[in-house]
XYZ file of C-alpha atoms in Angstrom:
564
model
C -6.028 -0.473 28.096
C -8.241 -2.915 26.221
C -8.117 -3.308 22.489
C -11.390 -3.423 20.585
C -11.368 -5.784 17.631
C -12.171 -4.114 14.354
C -14.862 -5.506 12.031
C -12.188 -6.541 9.558
C -10.833 -9.055 12.108
C -13.968 -11.151 11.616
C -13.393 -11.812 7.949
C -14.318 -15.283 6.731
C -11.280 -17.457 6.281
C -10.815 -19.224 2.962
C -11.656 -22.907 2.745
C -8.421 -24.796 2.241
C -9.896 -28.177 1.427
C -10.060 -28.881 -2.270
C -7.545 -26.171 -3.189
C -4.351 -26.888 -5.051
C -1.077 -26.389 -3.171
C -0.078 -23.474 -5.390
C -3.457 -21.848 -4.772
C -3.062 -22.336 -1.028
C 0.381 -20.750 -1.135
C -0.981 -17.814 -3.154
C -3.822 -17.284 -0.653
C -1.426 -17.507 2.289
C 0.929 -14.980 0.691
C -1.977 -12.640 -0.064
C -3.150 -12.852 3.552
C 0.386 -12.204 4.786
C 0.757 -9.157 2.525
C -2.617 -7.841 3.658
C -1.714 -8.304 7.330
C 1.667 -6.637 6.716
C 0.039 -3.581 5.133
C -2.723 -3.259 7.729
C -0.790 -3.833 10.956
C 1.896 -1.406 12.077
C 2.452 -3.546 15.167
C 3.206 -6.586 13.011
C 5.705 -4.608 10.952
C 7.469 -3.285 14.060
C 7.641 -6.747 15.633
C 8.828 -8.349 12.398
C 11.501 -5.735 11.746
C 12.686 -5.828 15.368
C 12.843 -9.629 15.354
C 14.680 -9.818 12.039
C 17.178 -7.143 13.066
C 17.673 -8.906 16.400
C 18.232 -12.273 14.714
C 20.756 -10.807 12.292
C 22.580 -8.890 15.023
C 22.702 -11.868 17.396
C 23.798 -14.181 14.578
C 26.639 -11.843 13.651
C 27.741 -11.380 17.261
C 27.517 -15.111 17.979
C 29.469 -15.972 14.837
C 32.134 -13.406 15.692
C 32.497 -14.607 19.286
C 32.529 -18.240 18.202
C 35.273 -17.575 15.659
C 37.349 -15.659 18.193
C 36.994 -18.378 20.830
C 37.734 -21.127 18.309
C 40.838 -19.348 17.041
C 42.040 -18.682 20.583
C 41.549 -22.300 21.676
C 43.157 -23.618 18.519
C 46.150 -21.309 18.638
C 46.704 -22.011 22.319
C 46.532 -25.785 21.861
C 48.869 -25.700 18.837
C 51.367 -23.582 20.765
C 51.250 -26.059 23.658
C 51.706 -28.983 21.267
C 54.683 -27.339 19.570
C 56.321 -26.547 22.883
C 55.737 -30.053 24.213
C 56.970 -31.672 20.990
C 60.083 -29.489 20.947
C 60.911 -30.405 24.514
C 60.390 -34.123 23.946
C 62.313 -34.103 20.681
C 65.305 -32.543 22.423
C 64.977 -35.026 25.279
C 64.821 -38.019 22.921
C 67.783 -36.754 20.904
C 69.788 -36.366 24.085
C 68.900 -39.896 25.178
C 69.849 -41.262 21.779
C 73.154 -39.448 21.887
C 73.877 -40.854 25.345
C 73.039 -44.428 24.372
C 75.939 -46.949 24.357
C 74.446 -49.211 21.697
C 76.882 -50.204 18.955
C 74.913 -52.544 16.739
C 71.754 -51.746 14.748
C 69.727 -54.162 16.842
C 70.850 -52.468 20.016
C 70.085 -49.064 18.532
C 66.591 -50.229 17.536
C 65.909 -51.554 21.013
C 67.135 -48.370 22.660
C 65.097 -46.193 20.259
C 61.967 -48.239 20.924
C 62.340 -47.874 24.672
C 62.993 -44.164 24.401
C 59.942 -43.569 22.144
C 57.698 -45.731 24.336
C 58.826 -43.769 27.391
C 57.957 -40.546 25.577
C 54.401 -41.913 25.157
C 53.893 -42.427 28.863
C 50.654 -41.175 30.476
C 50.668 -37.449 31.092
C 52.966 -36.718 28.194
C 50.153 -34.934 26.324
C 50.664 -36.749 23.032
C 48.278 -39.523 22.028
C 50.685 -41.053 19.554
C 54.385 -41.128 18.700
C 55.865 -42.314 15.406
C 59.437 -42.853 14.272
C 59.971 -43.103 10.522
C 63.118 -43.565 8.484
C 63.913 -40.619 6.304
C 63.847 -41.501 2.567
C 67.241 -39.826 2.208
C 68.790 -42.233 4.710
C 70.778 -44.976 3.015
C 71.220 -47.003 6.122
C 70.485 -50.713 5.978
C 68.660 -50.947 9.287
C 65.291 -49.170 9.164
C 63.543 -48.294 12.401
C 59.843 -47.682 11.651
C 57.353 -48.104 14.497
C 54.488 -46.276 16.245
C 53.196 -46.052 19.779
C 49.715 -44.936 20.828
C 47.312 -43.580 18.178
C 49.176 -43.082 14.930
C 47.803 -41.145 11.976
C 48.463 -41.183 8.264
C 51.243 -38.799 7.424
C 50.886 -36.681 4.318
C 53.681 -36.397 1.788
C 53.677 -32.614 2.205
C 54.369 -32.905 5.919
C 57.117 -35.489 5.478
C 58.756 -33.424 2.740
C 58.636 -30.333 4.946
C 60.219 -32.229 7.840
C 62.949 -33.675 5.624
C 63.827 -30.298 4.126
C 63.851 -28.328 7.372
C 65.843 -28.324 10.526
C 62.922 -26.961 12.581
C 59.582 -28.352 13.680
C 56.752 -28.719 11.176
C 53.125 -29.354 11.997
C 49.847 -30.099 10.270
C 46.176 -30.359 11.246
C 44.830 -33.908 10.965
C 41.876 -36.040 11.990
C 42.556 -38.433 14.853
C 40.735 -41.523 16.087
C 40.585 -42.016 19.829
C 38.483 -43.901 22.294
C 36.318 -40.754 22.637
C 35.649 -40.699 18.898
C 36.968 -38.998 15.805
C 38.001 -35.385 16.034
C 40.540 -32.739 15.139
C 44.189 -33.088 16.003
C 47.691 -31.864 15.270
C 50.766 -33.824 14.251
C 54.198 -32.248 14.931
C 57.317 -33.593 13.226
C 61.070 -33.062 13.491
C 64.278 -34.900 12.525
C 66.343 -36.959 15.016
C 69.680 -38.711 14.488
C 70.104 -42.087 16.214
C 73.735 -43.295 16.302
C 74.963 -45.619 13.612
C 71.696 -45.490 11.586
C 71.449 -41.952 10.086
C 68.551 -39.393 10.049
C 65.008 -40.360 11.149
C 61.659 -38.483 11.432
C 59.980 -38.225 14.825
C 56.261 -37.340 14.940
C 54.002 -36.560 17.918
C 50.192 -36.678 17.563
C 48.066 -34.384 19.755
C 44.272 -34.477 20.057
C 42.100 -31.325 19.935
C 38.919 -33.153 20.907
C 38.823 -31.558 24.407
C 39.142 -28.135 22.847
C 36.438 -29.048 20.323
C 34.144 -30.071 23.173
C 34.872 -26.805 24.937
C 34.086 -24.873 21.749
C 30.839 -26.814 21.250
C 29.789 -26.026 24.815
C 30.571 -22.349 24.305
C 28.613 -22.283 21.010
C 25.619 -23.955 22.633
C 25.769 -21.471 25.470
C 25.914 -18.602 22.977
C 22.952 -20.046 21.052
C 20.875 -20.394 24.216
C 21.814 -16.877 25.257
C 20.933 -15.590 21.774
C 17.514 -17.261 21.884
C 16.909 -15.875 25.351
C 17.931 -12.390 24.239
C 15.785 -12.711 21.124
C 12.763 -13.681 23.191
C 13.439 -10.809 25.569
C 13.824 -8.444 22.616
C 10.531 -9.612 21.081
C 8.777 -9.239 24.439
C 10.184 -5.736 24.873
C 9.165 -4.824 21.316
C 5.658 -6.162 21.925
C 5.394 -4.249 25.174
C 6.670 -1.030 23.627
C 4.400 -1.339 20.601
C 1.426 -1.893 22.887
C 2.410 1.130 24.929
C 3.048 3.344 21.905
C 0.652 2.020 19.275
C -2.197 1.381 21.688
C -3.043 5.084 22.064
C -2.461 5.604 18.340
C -4.914 2.813 17.508
C -7.385 4.242 19.989
C -6.955 7.644 18.347
C -7.633 6.072 14.938
C -10.784 4.342 16.206
C -11.949 7.518 17.908
C -11.316 9.510 14.726
C -13.371 6.993 12.747
C -16.200 7.327 15.253
C -15.996 11.108 15.039
C -16.064 10.925 11.249
C -19.144 8.692 11.490
C -20.949 11.440 13.393
C -20.389 10.325 17.004
C -19.138 13.701 18.168
C -19.147 12.717 21.864
C -16.447 10.069 21.349
C -13.233 10.729 23.280
C -9.898 9.049 24.009
C -9.020 7.639 27.423
C -6.219 9.569 29.125
C -3.616 7.848 31.338
C -0.506 9.308 32.919
C 1.363 12.473 32.067
C 3.789 11.356 29.359
C 3.831 12.202 25.649
C 1.120 9.646 24.861
C -1.116 11.121 27.521
C -0.412 14.542 25.992
C -1.494 13.100 22.651
C -4.755 11.924 24.195
C -5.437 15.275 25.838
C -4.613 17.182 22.666
C -6.831 14.867 20.636
C -9.716 15.301 23.063
C -9.276 19.079 23.014
C -9.316 18.994 19.228
C -12.450 16.831 19.299
C -14.112 19.275 21.705
C -13.249 22.176 19.423
C -14.487 20.330 16.345
C -17.692 19.348 18.097
C -18.346 22.936 19.141
C -17.666 24.248 15.639
C -19.716 21.537 13.935
C -22.638 22.048 16.281
C -22.376 25.795 15.817
C -22.234 25.442 12.041
C -25.067 22.928 12.114
C -27.133 25.379 14.127
C -26.311 28.187 11.719
C -27.152 25.909 8.799
C -30.510 25.051 10.324
C -31.196 28.722 10.944
C -30.153 29.531 7.385
C -32.302 26.760 5.934
C -35.257 27.828 8.012
C -34.660 31.444 7.046
C -34.535 30.619 3.330
C -37.615 28.449 3.610
C -39.551 31.034 5.618
C -38.506 33.917 3.387
C -39.346 31.943 0.264
C -42.778 31.053 1.575
C -43.428 34.554 2.837
C -42.469 36.022 -0.525
C -44.926 33.873 -2.444
C -47.953 35.920 -1.422
C -46.559 39.350 -2.364
C -44.987 37.792 -5.442
C -48.392 36.528 -6.525
C -49.785 40.035 -6.140
C -46.860 41.504 -8.079
C -47.338 38.827 -10.738
C -51.008 39.755 -11.175
C -50.181 43.467 -11.370
C -47.342 42.890 -13.849
C -49.607 40.743 -16.020
C -52.207 43.522 -16.143
C -49.556 46.098 -17.028
C -47.987 43.755 -19.587
C -51.328 43.050 -21.260
C -52.132 46.787 -21.426
C -48.676 47.855 -22.613
C -50.069 48.765 -26.030
C -51.867 51.744 -24.512
C -48.690 53.143 -22.929
C -46.031 55.388 -24.306
C -42.700 53.852 -25.330
C -40.945 54.394 -22.003
C -43.821 53.017 -19.921
C -44.285 50.085 -22.323
C -40.606 49.155 -22.007
C -40.845 49.380 -18.218
C -43.860 47.034 -18.228
C -41.962 44.507 -20.352
C -38.908 44.658 -18.083
C -41.114 44.285 -15.001
C -42.796 41.223 -16.507
C -39.450 39.615 -17.373
C -37.899 40.298 -13.968
C -40.967 38.965 -12.171
C -40.574 35.726 -14.153
C -36.923 35.537 -13.168
C -37.684 36.333 -9.528
C -40.332 33.631 -9.473
C -37.852 31.119 -10.912
C -35.254 32.151 -8.323
C -37.791 31.721 -5.535
C -38.689 28.257 -6.804
C -35.006 27.291 -6.933
C -34.428 28.577 -3.412
C -37.324 26.482 -2.147
C -35.926 23.431 -3.935
C -32.444 24.007 -2.490
C -33.925 24.365 0.985
C -35.633 20.978 0.555
C -32.311 19.375 -0.346
C -30.581 21.024 2.611
C -33.315 19.861 4.957
C -33.210 16.315 3.559
C -36.861 16.539 2.585
C -36.394 15.842 -1.132
C -37.893 12.522 -2.264
C -37.992 10.647 -5.550
C -41.118 9.717 -7.469
C -39.578 6.790 -9.320
C -40.904 5.340 -12.552
C -39.403 2.668 -14.787
C -38.956 4.626 -18.020
C -36.884 4.725 -21.167
C -34.379 7.509 -20.595
C -34.426 8.269 -24.319
C -38.020 9.490 -23.966
C -37.035 11.941 -21.225
C -34.045 13.147 -23.249
C -36.146 13.733 -26.363
C -38.737 15.679 -24.386
C -36.054 17.900 -22.822
C -34.427 18.461 -26.227
C -37.770 19.365 -27.803
C -38.483 21.884 -25.036
C -35.044 23.486 -25.428
C -35.147 23.525 -29.244
C -36.894 26.946 -29.560
C -34.285 28.559 -27.303
C -31.495 26.905 -29.302
C -32.994 28.181 -32.535
C -33.206 31.690 -31.118
C -29.517 31.519 -30.091
C -28.458 30.230 -33.502
C -27.460 26.709 -32.493
C -28.886 23.199 -32.793
C -28.821 19.827 -31.089
C -27.265 16.621 -32.402
C -28.907 13.717 -30.590
C -27.054 10.399 -30.559
C -28.809 7.502 -28.885
C -28.692 3.694 -29.010
C -31.231 1.763 -31.024
C -32.464 -0.308 -28.075
C -34.444 0.897 -25.075
C -32.503 2.326 -22.111
C -34.907 1.743 -19.236
C -34.093 2.796 -15.702
C -35.778 3.633 -12.405
C -35.878 7.432 -12.344
C -37.927 10.463 -11.414
C -38.839 11.921 -14.832
C -39.510 15.407 -13.444
C -36.106 15.684 -11.792
C -34.169 14.075 -14.654
C -35.886 16.342 -17.178
C -35.026 19.344 -15.008
C -31.363 18.272 -14.945
C -31.320 17.900 -18.720
C -33.030 21.274 -19.250
C -30.404 22.935 -17.059
C -27.560 21.225 -18.930
C -29.044 22.094 -22.317
C -29.659 25.720 -21.321
C -26.094 25.995 -20.019
C -24.743 24.528 -23.263
C -26.866 26.904 -25.371
C -25.533 29.912 -23.462
C -21.877 28.933 -23.925
C -21.901 27.132 -27.302
C -21.371 30.371 -29.266
C -23.694 29.191 -32.025
C -21.976 25.830 -32.595
C -23.967 22.551 -32.608
C -24.482 20.819 -29.273
C -24.096 17.058 -28.931
C -26.483 15.062 -26.739
C -25.222 11.481 -26.363
C -27.220 8.700 -24.684
C -25.391 5.514 -23.643
C -26.229 2.517 -21.488
C -24.841 -0.735 -20.153
C -26.159 -3.419 -17.815
C -25.829 -1.255 -14.707
C -26.306 2.390 -15.654
C -27.524 4.869 -18.250
C -25.707 8.081 -19.128
C -26.535 11.297 -20.954
C -23.697 13.575 -22.088
C -24.257 17.174 -23.212
C -21.273 18.544 -25.130
C -20.800 22.050 -26.477
C -17.885 23.397 -28.491
C -17.902 26.929 -27.143
C -15.781 28.905 -24.706
C -14.965 25.876 -22.540
C -13.742 25.763 -18.944
C -10.484 25.355 -17.063
C -9.839 22.448 -14.707
C -10.376 24.733 -11.716
C -13.680 25.953 -13.124
C -14.927 22.387 -13.561
C -14.442 21.910 -9.809
C -16.508 25.027 -9.008
C -19.156 24.879 -11.707
C -21.674 23.158 -9.408
C -21.322 25.723 -6.615
C -24.349 27.848 -5.864
C -24.468 31.208 -7.652
C -21.031 30.548 -9.188
C -20.142 32.167 -12.503
C -17.041 31.356 -14.523
C -16.739 34.911 -15.855
C -18.447 37.476 -13.592
C -18.171 40.086 -16.343
C -20.130 37.877 -18.744
C -23.858 38.588 -18.558
C -26.393 35.754 -18.675
C -27.933 35.877 -22.135
C -30.820 33.498 -21.461
C -31.576 34.286 -17.847
C -31.044 31.718 -15.129
C -30.811 31.963 -11.372
C -27.312 30.590 -10.733
C -28.750 27.556 -8.941
C -29.530 25.303 -11.896
C -26.361 23.203 -11.876
C -26.335 23.002 -8.070
C -29.900 21.647 -8.119
C -28.981 19.287 -10.961
C -26.110 17.872 -8.913
C -28.440 17.252 -5.965
C -30.994 15.583 -8.256
C -28.285 13.257 -9.596
C -27.123 12.356 -6.094
C -30.708 11.749 -5.011
C -30.906 9.053 -7.702
C -27.634 7.500 -6.541
C -25.972 8.795 -9.699
C -23.290 11.270 -10.667
C -23.087 14.544 -12.555
C -19.600 15.304 -13.875
C -18.083 18.157 -15.842
C -15.120 18.441 -18.197
C -13.846 21.422 -20.113
C -10.969 22.961 -21.970
C -10.681 26.670 -22.772
C -11.431 27.350 -26.413
C -12.448 23.725 -27.044
C -15.718 23.328 -25.197
C -17.323 21.703 -22.203
C -18.984 18.389 -21.483
C -21.449 17.413 -18.761
C -22.289 13.765 -18.130
C -25.290 12.569 -16.111
C -25.021 8.932 -15.007
C -27.966 7.159 -13.347
C -28.287 3.569 -12.085
C -30.758 1.305 -13.843
C -32.185 0.129 -10.519
C -33.254 2.398 -7.680
C -31.127 2.126 -4.555
C -27.958 1.219 -6.456
C -25.013 3.616 -6.328
C -23.231 4.316 -9.610
C -19.530 3.413 -9.715
C -18.843 3.746 -13.448
C -20.416 5.359 -16.481
C -21.099 3.939 -19.953
C -21.075 7.341 -21.625
C -18.157 9.566 -22.652
C -17.120 12.660 -20.719
C -14.090 14.037 -22.534
C -14.917 14.665 -26.201
C -12.918 15.366 -29.329
C -11.889 18.895 -30.248
C -13.529 18.843 -33.683
C -16.909 20.494 -34.214
C -19.628 17.855 -34.791
C -21.377 17.679 -38.115
C -25.179 17.473 -37.636
C -26.688 14.417 -39.237
C -30.422 14.110 -39.821
C -31.902 10.638 -40.066
C -35.441 9.430 -39.822
C -36.689 8.242 -36.472
C -38.163 5.131 -38.026
C -36.268 2.040 -39.131
C -34.452 2.067 -42.436
C -33.047 -0.849 -44.413
C -29.712 0.948 -44.597
C -29.675 1.893 -40.930
C -27.798 -0.009 -38.225
C -29.831 0.589 -35.040
C -27.448 -1.401 -32.887
C -24.739 1.179 -33.621
C -26.951 4.029 -32.447
C -29.337 6.452 -34.116
C -28.701 10.161 -34.642
C -31.191 12.918 -35.172
C -30.942 16.686 -35.291
C -33.281 18.906 -33.346
C -33.426 22.555 -34.257
C -32.623 24.417 -37.427
């Protein structure tokens, strides 16, 4: 199964020349962290390798210690046994000697010790030392073979004990320097008192054996580690390969390539995963195509019905206008009916227009007529148009805008429609309190926030407020009309500009809607310069002149009140 390289694998590598060492290390660490987070295969291989290294190191260390201890203990036991046997043999020879003078005793002792150092004896050195407690006048101190320096602790132990004593030492031989053991015991030559007899044994052969075993263990550990890494790589390819293919296929499906499928091999669990994934993709494709077909039928139905209703609606409009104009000649009941008919025809016409607009958005036929304008001009025009309605509902607008121009590429008709919808929504729910309209801008975007301090919304309602025909309180009647599509159309208008329309609310505190638009057409908004969540206090309307004033600070923003 081949692996397709992802686009991220072709990232440009950083240029190392000219960078400081610390900067290079930081870049290398950042790349390593990124690779660690992005690659499951790398994590599996790394964890498997580290665990294998630790396990093999522990096992090798344990085996090496056991082998070393076994070799050492065995060699020491052999040395003690050999030294005990030779000490007894030398003592017996000394006891059987017929020497009577110190010189004769010294000669006999020398011959006996030299004979004990004969080839094949196992000891590489033999030493005979006079005991410090001996008060004899004829010392016999000599060595044969490879002597070593005797420590005071060992000599004291030998002098104070009637048994063998031994100590680990370092010996020098023709093969080099290495570990060894010196074994000491007391002997009693005739006529001269107590003496110390020491045998030196080399552990260099055992050390060589241990080194060979350790090297063999190291080679075996490296071989096992390589085999473990190869097995981990093979298993990760076998297991993660289908998972990676599933991820790539899912990305292709999400991108709209509904015919994309996984390749199926074998009959194991991974093959079952591939078959299940393909069955899921088939089901999703069928449902999406079915829903897309239903959506097209629905869009066409709404568009056709809306267009077909325009002709009879025009006739009804003409008839209602005639009845409305002649309502003065009717009795009270008929006059009221004519007024209601006129109002409902207006509402039906607005609903029909909104349905046509929604159908254009659904069909992807909506286009922008962009102009480079000052957003403050569009905001003022929308506020002026909504001012009579605000006055009738007993509220007013508080307009806060910056002193400098806030120019952006926008469709004035659509932006003004968004603002009218937001202002009308705020008027309906403000409960007579002033409504804040805040304009803000930065280098990338402009924002308009409409804030009321009325009934407010819950967090769940803010998520549903842009749904079509949604009402926060179904029992609450619309006091200023509306079709239930205004905020949905406003959201689509904002998206068409590459902007955002966001809502915030808190029950009993109020609600805030923020429209954010990019300054340049074709740029998608990522942040907003204007506020969304506002304070809980009711704003105090402030009326200032629209012209410059010596006491004014335009750079801090101007404020004007529209309405009563």
